[in-house]
GROMACS .gro file of C-alpha atoms in nm:
model
  366
    1MET     CA    1  -1.856  -0.657  -3.077
    2ARG     CA    2  -1.502  -0.780  -3.142
    3VAL     CA    3  -1.287  -0.793  -2.830
    4ALA     CA    4  -0.915  -0.865  -2.788
    5VAL     CA    5  -0.780  -0.956  -2.445
    6LEU     CA    6  -0.409  -0.905  -2.380
    7HIS     CA    7  -0.216  -1.072  -2.095
    8ASP     CA    8   0.155  -1.045  -2.013
    9TYR     CA    9   0.244  -1.415  -2.017
   10LEU     CA   10   0.071  -1.745  -1.951
   11ASN     CA   11   0.349  -1.975  -1.834
   12GLN     CA   12   0.208  -2.005  -1.481
   13PHE     CA   13  -0.127  -1.997  -1.305
   14GLY     CA   14  -0.152  -1.746  -1.023
   15GLY     CA   15  -0.369  -1.458  -0.912
   16ALA     CA   16  -0.346  -1.263  -1.237
   17GLU     CA   17  -0.445  -1.570  -1.437
   18ARG     CA   18  -0.747  -1.628  -1.213
   19VAL     CA   19  -0.856  -1.272  -1.294
   20LEU     CA   20  -0.800  -1.334  -1.665
   21LYS     CA   21  -1.021  -1.643  -1.647
   22VAL     CA   22  -1.309  -1.433  -1.510
   23ILE     CA   23  -1.256  -1.157  -1.769
   24LEU     CA   24  -1.285  -1.420  -2.042
   25GLU     CA   25  -1.610  -1.540  -1.887
   26LEU     CA   26  -1.740  -1.188  -1.959
   27PHE     CA   27  -1.603  -1.200  -2.315
   28PRO     CA   28  -1.598  -1.573  -2.405
   29ASP     CA   29  -1.536  -1.515  -2.778
   30ALA     CA   30  -1.245  -1.275  -2.729
   31ASP     CA   31  -0.911  -1.332  -2.902
   32LEU     CA   32  -0.629  -1.370  -2.649
   33TYR     CA   33  -0.277  -1.237  -2.710
   34THR     CA   34   0.016  -1.310  -2.478
   35LEU     CA   35   0.396  -1.314  -2.487
   36LEU     CA   36   0.432  -1.675  -2.367
   37TYR     CA   37   0.184  -1.962  -2.346
   38ASP     CA   38   0.220  -2.294  -2.166
   39GLU     CA   39  -0.098  -2.499  -2.206
   40LYS     CA   40   0.000  -2.750  -1.938
   41LYS     CA   41   0.092  -2.492  -1.672
   42THR     CA   42  -0.239  -2.311  -1.730
   43PHE     CA   43  -0.444  -2.635  -1.736
   44GLY     CA   44  -0.575  -2.572  -2.088
   45LEU     CA   45  -0.808  -2.301  -1.956
   46PHE     CA   46  -0.713  -2.049  -2.224
   47LYS     CA   47  -0.659  -2.281  -2.520
   48LYS     CA   48  -0.973  -2.190  -2.714
   49ASN     CA   49  -0.904  -1.816  -2.691
   50ILE     CA   50  -0.533  -1.807  -2.779
   51LYS     CA   51  -0.482  -1.610  -3.100
   52LYS     CA   52  -0.112  -1.525  -3.108
   53THR     CA   53   0.204  -1.528  -2.896
   54SER     CA   54   0.539  -1.349  -2.931
   55PHE     CA   55   0.871  -1.452  -3.087
   56LEU     CA   56   0.993  -1.529  -2.733
   57ASP     CA   57   0.743  -1.812  -2.697
   58ARG     CA   58   0.987  -2.103  -2.673
   59GLU     CA   59   0.999  -2.379  -2.412
   60TRP     CA   60   1.329  -2.267  -2.258
   61VAL     CA   61   1.209  -1.906  -2.231
   62ARG     CA   62   0.881  -2.016  -2.076
   63ARG     CA   63   1.076  -2.201  -1.807
   64HIS     CA   64   1.320  -1.912  -1.742
   65HIS     CA   65   1.116  -1.607  -1.841
   66ARG     CA   66   1.262  -1.380  -1.573
   67MET     CA   67   1.596  -1.392  -1.757
   68PHE     CA   68   1.427  -1.229  -2.058
   69ILE     CA   69   1.269  -0.930  -1.882
   70PRO     CA   70   1.483  -0.678  -2.080
   71ALA     CA   71   1.365  -0.832  -2.411
   72MET     CA   72   0.995  -0.818  -2.327
   73PRO     CA   73   0.934  -0.454  -2.428
   74LEU     CA   74   1.068  -0.539  -2.776
   75ALA     CA   75   0.857  -0.856  -2.790
   76SER     CA   76   0.555  -0.649  -2.685
   77ARG     CA   77   0.609  -0.393  -2.961
   78MET     CA   78   0.644  -0.673  -3.216
   79LEU     CA   79   0.327  -0.854  -3.108
   80THR     CA   80   0.095  -0.718  -3.376
   81SER     CA   81  -0.217  -0.822  -3.563
   82SER     CA   82  -0.395  -0.722  -3.882
   83GLU     CA   83  -0.724  -0.788  -3.702
   84ARG     CA   84  -0.930  -0.486  -3.598
   85TYR     CA   85  -1.125  -0.486  -3.276
   86ASP     CA   86  -1.388  -0.270  -3.111
   87LEU     CA   87  -1.241  -0.308  -2.763
   88ILE     CA   88  -0.910  -0.410  -2.611
   89ILE     CA   89  -0.884  -0.529  -2.252
   90SER     CA   90  -0.534  -0.576  -2.115
   91SER     CA   91  -0.472  -0.770  -1.795
   92THR     CA   92  -0.125  -0.659  -1.704
   93ALA     CA   93   0.155  -0.596  -1.459
   94GLY     CA   94   0.357  -0.423  -1.727
   95TYR     CA   95   0.381  -0.552  -2.082
   96ALA     CA   96   0.041  -0.633  -2.233
   97LYS     CA   97  -0.072  -0.271  -2.254
   98GLY     CA   98   0.215  -0.220  -2.500
   99PHE     CA   99   0.112  -0.492  -2.750
  100ARG     CA  100   0.045  -0.342  -3.093
  101ILE     CA  101  -0.311  -0.466  -3.123
  102GLU     CA  102  -0.547  -0.196  -3.248
  103ALA     CA  103  -0.893  -0.087  -3.133
  104PRO     CA  104  -1.066   0.248  -3.074
  105TYR     CA  105  -1.081   0.185  -2.698
  106HIS     CA  106  -0.835   0.019  -2.459
  107VAL     CA  107  -0.924  -0.074  -2.100
  108SER     CA  108  -0.629  -0.184  -1.887
  109TYR     CA  109  -0.688  -0.389  -1.573
  110CYS     CA  110  -0.364  -0.305  -1.397
  111HIS     CA  111  -0.222  -0.544  -1.139
  112SER     CA  112   0.082  -0.316  -1.112
  113PRO     CA  113   0.287  -0.075  -1.320
  114LEU     CA  114   0.600  -0.251  -1.450
  115ARG     CA  115   0.784  -0.337  -1.129
  116TYR     CA  116   1.126  -0.372  -1.291
  117ALA     CA  117   1.097  -0.015  -1.419
  118TRP     CA  118   0.981   0.164  -1.107
  119GLU     CA  119   1.125  -0.041  -0.819
  120ILE     CA  120   1.490  -0.114  -0.882
  121ASP     CA  121   1.514  -0.383  -0.613
  122TYR     CA  122   1.314  -0.608  -0.846
  123LEU     CA  123   1.592  -0.579  -1.106
  124LYS     CA  124   1.853  -0.665  -0.842
  125ASN     CA  125   1.674  -0.994  -0.777
  126LEU     CA  126   1.654  -1.111  -1.139
  127PRO     CA  127   1.874  -1.406  -1.248
  128PHE     CA  128   2.101  -1.185  -1.461
  129SER     CA  129   2.149  -0.935  -1.174
  130PRO     CA  130   2.390  -1.063  -0.908
  131HIS     CA  131   2.319  -0.916  -0.565
  132ALA     CA  132   2.659  -0.749  -0.578
  133MET     CA  133   2.552  -0.548  -0.883
  134SER     CA  134   2.510  -0.189  -0.773
  135LYS     CA  135   2.200   0.019  -0.828
  136ASP     CA  136   2.417   0.264  -1.024
  137ILE     CA  137   2.480  -0.006  -1.287
  138LEU     CA  138   2.115  -0.112  -1.300
  139ARG     CA  139   1.971   0.240  -1.299
  140PRO     CA  140   2.008   0.297  -1.680
  141VAL     CA  141   1.821  -0.031  -1.742
  142ALA     CA  142   1.545   0.078  -1.506
  143GLU     CA  143   1.524   0.422  -1.668
  144TRP     CA  144   1.492   0.267  -2.015
  145LEU     CA  145   1.217   0.033  -1.893
  146ARG     CA  146   1.049   0.331  -1.724
  147ARG     CA  147   1.039   0.533  -2.048
  148TRP     CA  148   0.892   0.236  -2.234
  149ASP     CA  149   0.631   0.172  -1.964
  150LYS     CA  150   0.524   0.537  -1.957
  151ARG     CA  151   0.488   0.541  -2.339
  152ALA     CA  152   0.289   0.217  -2.332
  153SER     CA  153   0.051   0.368  -2.076
  154GLY     CA  154  -0.045   0.623  -2.341
  155ARG     CA  155  -0.218   0.347  -2.538
  156VAL     CA  156  -0.475   0.309  -2.258
  157ASN     CA  157  -0.808   0.494  -2.245
  158LEU     CA  158  -0.922   0.363  -1.906
  159PHE     CA  159  -0.717   0.223  -1.620
  160ILE     CA  160  -0.886  -0.007  -1.369
  161ALA     CA  161  -0.659  -0.081  -1.072
  162ASN     CA  162  -0.680  -0.392  -0.858
  163SER     CA  163  -0.645  -0.187  -0.537
  164HIS     CA  164  -0.624   0.169  -0.410
  165PHE     CA  165  -0.254   0.100  -0.349
  166ILE     CA  166  -0.203   0.039  -0.723
  167ALA     CA  167  -0.433   0.328  -0.821
  168GLU     CA  168  -0.196   0.559  -0.632
  169LYS     CA  169   0.102   0.416  -0.825
  170ILE     CA  170  -0.079   0.468  -1.157
  171GLY     CA  171  -0.129   0.831  -1.057
  172ALA     CA  172   0.233   0.873  -0.948
  173TYR     CA  173   0.401   0.696  -1.242
  174TYR     CA  174   0.166   0.766  -1.534
  175GLY     CA  175  -0.014   1.080  -1.419
  176ARG     CA  176  -0.345   0.903  -1.476
  177GLU     CA  177  -0.654   0.838  -1.266
  178ALA     CA  178  -0.782   0.483  -1.220
  179GLU     CA  179  -1.103   0.318  -1.113
  180VAL     CA  180  -1.062   0.046  -0.848
  181VAL     CA  181  -1.218  -0.299  -0.883
  182TYR     CA  182  -1.085  -0.566  -0.648
  183PRO     CA  183  -0.990  -0.903  -0.805
  184PRO     CA  184  -1.241  -1.189  -0.782
  185VAL     CA  185  -1.248  -1.489  -0.553
  186SER     CA  186  -1.445  -1.798  -0.655
  187LEU     CA  187  -1.690  -1.844  -0.368
  188ASN     CA  188  -1.783  -2.182  -0.518
  189THR     CA  189  -1.427  -2.292  -0.442
  190PHE     CA  190  -1.322  -2.089  -0.139
  191TYR     CA  191  -1.577  -2.086   0.142
  192HIS     CA  192  -1.608  -2.146   0.515
  193GLU     CA  193  -1.631  -2.511   0.625
  194PRO     CA  194  -1.772  -2.507   0.981
  195GLU     CA  195  -1.710  -2.881   1.005
  196THR     CA  196  -1.333  -2.838   0.948
  197PRO     CA  197  -1.166  -2.794   1.289
  198GLU     CA  198  -0.882  -2.550   1.346
  199ASP     CA  199  -0.574  -2.770   1.334
  200GLY     CA  200  -0.310  -2.573   1.523
  201TYR     CA  201  -0.094  -2.459   1.230
  202HIS     CA  202  -0.041  -2.123   1.060
  203LEU     CA  203  -0.025  -2.096   0.683
  204MET     CA  204   0.164  -1.913   0.407
  205VAL     CA  205   0.064  -1.952   0.042
  206GLY     CA  206   0.198  -1.818  -0.287
  207ARG     CA  207   0.479  -1.799  -0.541
  208MET     CA  208   0.817  -1.817  -0.369
  209LEU     CA  209   0.952  -1.480  -0.482
  210TYR     CA  210   1.189  -1.267  -0.275
  211TYR     CA  211   0.936  -0.991  -0.199
  212LYS     CA  212   0.670  -1.230  -0.065
  213GLY     CA  213   0.832  -1.244   0.279
  214PHE     CA  214   0.835  -1.621   0.318
  215ASP     CA  215   1.176  -1.590   0.485
  216LEU     CA  216   1.030  -1.362   0.753
  217GLY     CA  217   0.753  -1.610   0.831
  218ILE     CA  218   0.987  -1.909   0.838
  219ARG     CA  219   1.233  -1.736   1.072
  220ALA     CA  220   0.946  -1.629   1.299
  221PHE     CA  221   0.805  -1.980   1.332
  222ASN     CA  222   1.151  -2.133   1.375
  223ARG     CA  223   1.194  -1.901   1.674
  224MET     CA  224   0.845  -1.963   1.815
  225LYS     CA  225   0.877  -2.340   1.760
  226LYS     CA  226   0.526  -2.345   1.618
  227PRO     CA  227   0.398  -2.529   1.309
  228LEU     CA  228   0.386  -2.338   0.979
  229ILE     CA  229   0.269  -2.490   0.650
  230VAL     CA  230   0.413  -2.321   0.340
  231ILE     CA  231   0.234  -2.393   0.010
  232GLY     CA  232   0.392  -2.289  -0.318
  233ARG     CA  233   0.693  -2.304  -0.547
  234GLY     CA  234   0.923  -2.051  -0.707
  235PRO     CA  235   1.278  -1.919  -0.752
  236GLU     CA  236   1.338  -1.879  -0.376
  237GLU     CA  237   1.239  -2.238  -0.296
  238LYS     CA  238   1.588  -2.377  -0.234
  239LYS     CA  239   1.688  -2.082  -0.016
  240LEU     CA  240   1.370  -2.108   0.191
  241HIS     CA  241   1.418  -2.481   0.249
  242SER     CA  242   1.767  -2.408   0.382
  243LEU     CA  243   1.625  -2.156   0.632
  244ALA     CA  244   1.352  -2.385   0.765
  245ASP     CA  245   1.368  -2.605   1.073
  246PRO     CA  246   1.186  -2.920   0.950
  247ARG     CA  247   1.051  -2.981   1.302
  248TYR     CA  248   0.823  -2.680   1.259
  249ILE     CA  249   0.809  -2.588   0.890
  250THR     CA  250   0.630  -2.808   0.635
  251PHE     CA  251   0.658  -2.738   0.262
  252ILE     CA  252   0.392  -2.843   0.010
  253SER     CA  253   0.474  -2.774  -0.355
  254SER     CA  254   0.124  -2.756  -0.498
  255VAL     CA  255  -0.232  -2.852  -0.410
  256SER     CA  256  -0.570  -2.848  -0.580
  257ASP     CA  257  -0.802  -2.558  -0.505
  258GLU     CA  258  -1.023  -2.795  -0.305
  259LYS     CA  259  -0.729  -2.906  -0.091
  260LEU     CA  260  -0.617  -2.546  -0.052
  261ARG     CA  261  -0.964  -2.459   0.080
  262HIS     CA  262  -0.921  -2.725   0.350
  263TYR     CA  263  -0.580  -2.584   0.444
  264TYR     CA  264  -0.726  -2.234   0.472
  265ASN     CA  265  -1.014  -2.358   0.688
  266GLY     CA  266  -0.788  -2.558   0.917
  267ALA     CA  267  -0.532  -2.282   0.973
  268LYS     CA  268  -0.524  -2.066   1.286
  269ALA     CA  269  -0.437  -1.774   1.055
  270LEU     CA  270  -0.276  -1.689   0.722
  271ILE     CA  271   0.057  -1.506   0.754
  272PHE     CA  272   0.080  -1.227   0.496
  273PRO     CA  273   0.395  -1.013   0.547
  274GLN     CA  274   0.448  -0.890   0.191
  275ILE     CA  275   0.370  -0.563   0.016
  276GLU     CA  276   0.122  -0.694  -0.240
  277ASP     CA  277  -0.054  -0.515  -0.522
  278PHE     CA  278  -0.372  -0.674  -0.390
  279GLY     CA  279  -0.314  -1.021  -0.249
  280LEU     CA  280  -0.565  -1.273  -0.378
  281VAL     CA  281  -0.439  -1.533  -0.131
  282ALA     CA  282  -0.547  -1.312   0.160
  283ALA     CA  283  -0.891  -1.260   0.004
  284GLU     CA  284  -0.929  -1.637  -0.049
  285ALA     CA  285  -0.839  -1.699   0.314
  286GLN     CA  286  -1.096  -1.443   0.431
  287ALA     CA  287  -1.363  -1.606   0.212
  288CYS     CA  288  -1.285  -1.930   0.398
  289GLY     CA  289  -1.333  -1.754   0.731
  290THR     CA  290  -0.962  -1.760   0.812
  291PRO     CA  291  -0.805  -1.467   1.001
  292VAL     CA  292  -0.521  -1.295   0.816
  293LEU     CA  293  -0.219  -1.140   0.989
  294ALA     CA  294  -0.106  -0.885   0.731
  295PHE     CA  295   0.152  -0.612   0.683
  296SER     CA  296  -0.019  -0.274   0.669
  297LYS     CA  297   0.124  -0.150   0.339
  298GLY     CA  298  -0.023  -0.267   0.009
  299GLY     CA  299  -0.329  -0.478  -0.058
  300GLY     CA  300  -0.322  -0.661   0.274
  301GLY     CA  301  -0.412  -0.341   0.452
  302GLU     CA  302  -0.719  -0.303   0.228
  303ILE     CA  303  -0.839  -0.663   0.263
  304VAL     CA  304  -0.816  -0.705   0.641
  305GLU     CA  305  -1.034  -0.523   0.894
  306ASN     CA  306  -0.798  -0.489   1.188
  307GLY     CA  307  -0.927  -0.668   1.495
  308GLU     CA  308  -1.230  -0.807   1.312
  309THR     CA  309  -1.106  -1.026   1.025
  310GLY     CA  310  -0.743  -1.042   1.129
  311LEU     CA  311  -0.464  -0.820   1.256
  312ILE     CA  312  -0.249  -0.558   1.084
  313PHE     CA  313   0.119  -0.513   1.176
  314THR     CA  314   0.322  -0.209   1.072
  315GLU     CA  315   0.677  -0.342   1.055
  316GLN     CA  316   0.791  -0.590   0.791
  317SER     CA  317   0.993  -0.820   1.017
  318SER     CA  318   0.996  -1.157   1.191
  319ASP     CA  319   0.958  -0.977   1.525
  320ALA     CA  320   0.636  -0.813   1.403
  321ILE     CA  321   0.499  -1.150   1.287
  322ILE     CA  322   0.577  -1.306   1.626
  323GLN     CA  323   0.400  -1.021   1.803
  324ALA     CA  324   0.096  -1.048   1.571
  325VAL     CA  325   0.071  -1.424   1.633
  326LYS     CA  326   0.080  -1.367   2.009
  327GLU     CA  327  -0.186  -1.094   1.989
  328ALA     CA  328  -0.408  -1.307   1.763
  329GLU     CA  329  -0.409  -1.586   2.020
  330LEU     CA  330  -0.590  -1.348   2.258
  331VAL     CA  331  -0.866  -1.265   2.006
  332ARG     CA  332  -1.178  -1.477   1.950
  333PHE     CA  333  -1.231  -1.428   1.578
  334ASN     CA  334  -1.578  -1.499   1.438
  335ARG     CA  335  -1.499  -1.713   1.134
  336LYS     CA  336  -1.851  -1.688   0.996
  337LYS     CA  337  -1.827  -1.308   0.997
  338ILE     CA  338  -1.482  -1.323   0.838
  339ALA     CA  339  -1.627  -1.536   0.555
  340GLU     CA  340  -1.911  -1.285   0.509
  341HIS     CA  341  -1.649  -1.009   0.482
  342GLY     CA  342  -1.455  -1.215   0.226
  343ALA     CA  343  -1.769  -1.260   0.014
  344ARG     CA  344  -1.742  -0.898  -0.103
  345PHE     CA  345  -1.460  -1.016  -0.332
  346SER     CA  346  -1.694  -1.248  -0.525
  347GLU     CA  347  -1.670  -1.311  -0.899
  348ALA     CA  348  -2.024  -1.173  -0.941
  349SER     CA  349  -1.923  -0.847  -0.773
  350PHE     CA  350  -1.609  -0.821  -0.990
  351LYS     CA  351  -1.802  -0.874  -1.312
  352LYS     CA  352  -2.066  -0.617  -1.220
  353LEU     CA  353  -1.817  -0.348  -1.113
  354PHE     CA  354  -1.581  -0.417  -1.405
  355LEU     CA  355  -1.855  -0.372  -1.666
  356GLU     CA  356  -1.992  -0.067  -1.484
  357ALA     CA  357  -1.648   0.098  -1.486
  358ILE     CA  358  -1.617   0.046  -1.863
  359LYS     CA  359  -1.968   0.174  -1.930
  360GLN     CA  360  -1.931   0.481  -1.708
  361SER     CA  361  -1.600   0.571  -1.875
  362GLY     CA  362  -1.789   0.658  -2.192
  363PHE     CA  363  -1.718   0.348  -2.401
  364SER     CA  364  -2.000   0.249  -2.633
  365SER     CA  365  -2.016  -0.075  -2.830
  366HIS     CA  366  -2.244   0.084  -3.092
   0.00000   0.00000   0.00000
């Protein structure tokens, strides 16, 4: 069976790329198509599968890809192939489902519908969109992206969402139903270390994007005068450094997965104030036995069992984080049980449920 795997862009290595890695373990001989490819930033993990990239695939674009968001629908339409496949699997938060690669059946693992189309605040925070730019000016851009995204969704036979939160968006935006298969966590990498003592700090991890809520966490821990370790890089990095009191906030640009596991295990809790599609960071923390203090909306509310594996707060604010931290200090969390809860997000479980969803949808490789 000939399989093509489509992914939006590979100029970074985050949660979506971890999922792609596991999908390619299921289909190791698949051809991989993507708009942008940076071998160094993705640690050479996808080199053997790369078949073709788009006309945008230039070094400067790879480094500043958010400036080229309006050009990506065109690049997607122009990413074609004369090859014919039996099955297409797209791993996408917008663009890959619109690549012009042909097969009788297309399964889309959807991390999110195209954010810039359906949530205009994302457009306001792009490099070409000054904050002063009104929504009235941006609305025609969003409406054009929305029409393209809706048309591209018509190329998909089966949607698999990464959370119930995203399945609801697929229903609202595309008028389609979706199966739900949670993203995978490598339990060989992220696991509970009983010998690692809790070290008195709280933790935030991820790409420094405006919607991730790092500013809320930093302000909260500045006010509480408690230690917070922030791991990650991204466009908001300079702004976040300017907000932080260095007596309490420690920034770490990047760490190995092994080192990250130690940080998870040593943390009192992971702070997770964002509205995430799923939130692989929170699932990794749970697999390590670490309590998660999460905002109720989005994937965090699906990952955390309130009072058992962490706490849920219902207001996206520094005040709510402070209150959650205070409440968590009164709870004796069982880290072993938290790790057992996190194990349900295993790679083995993902592979099994992913293949079952495809099979039960009616696809046949014969």
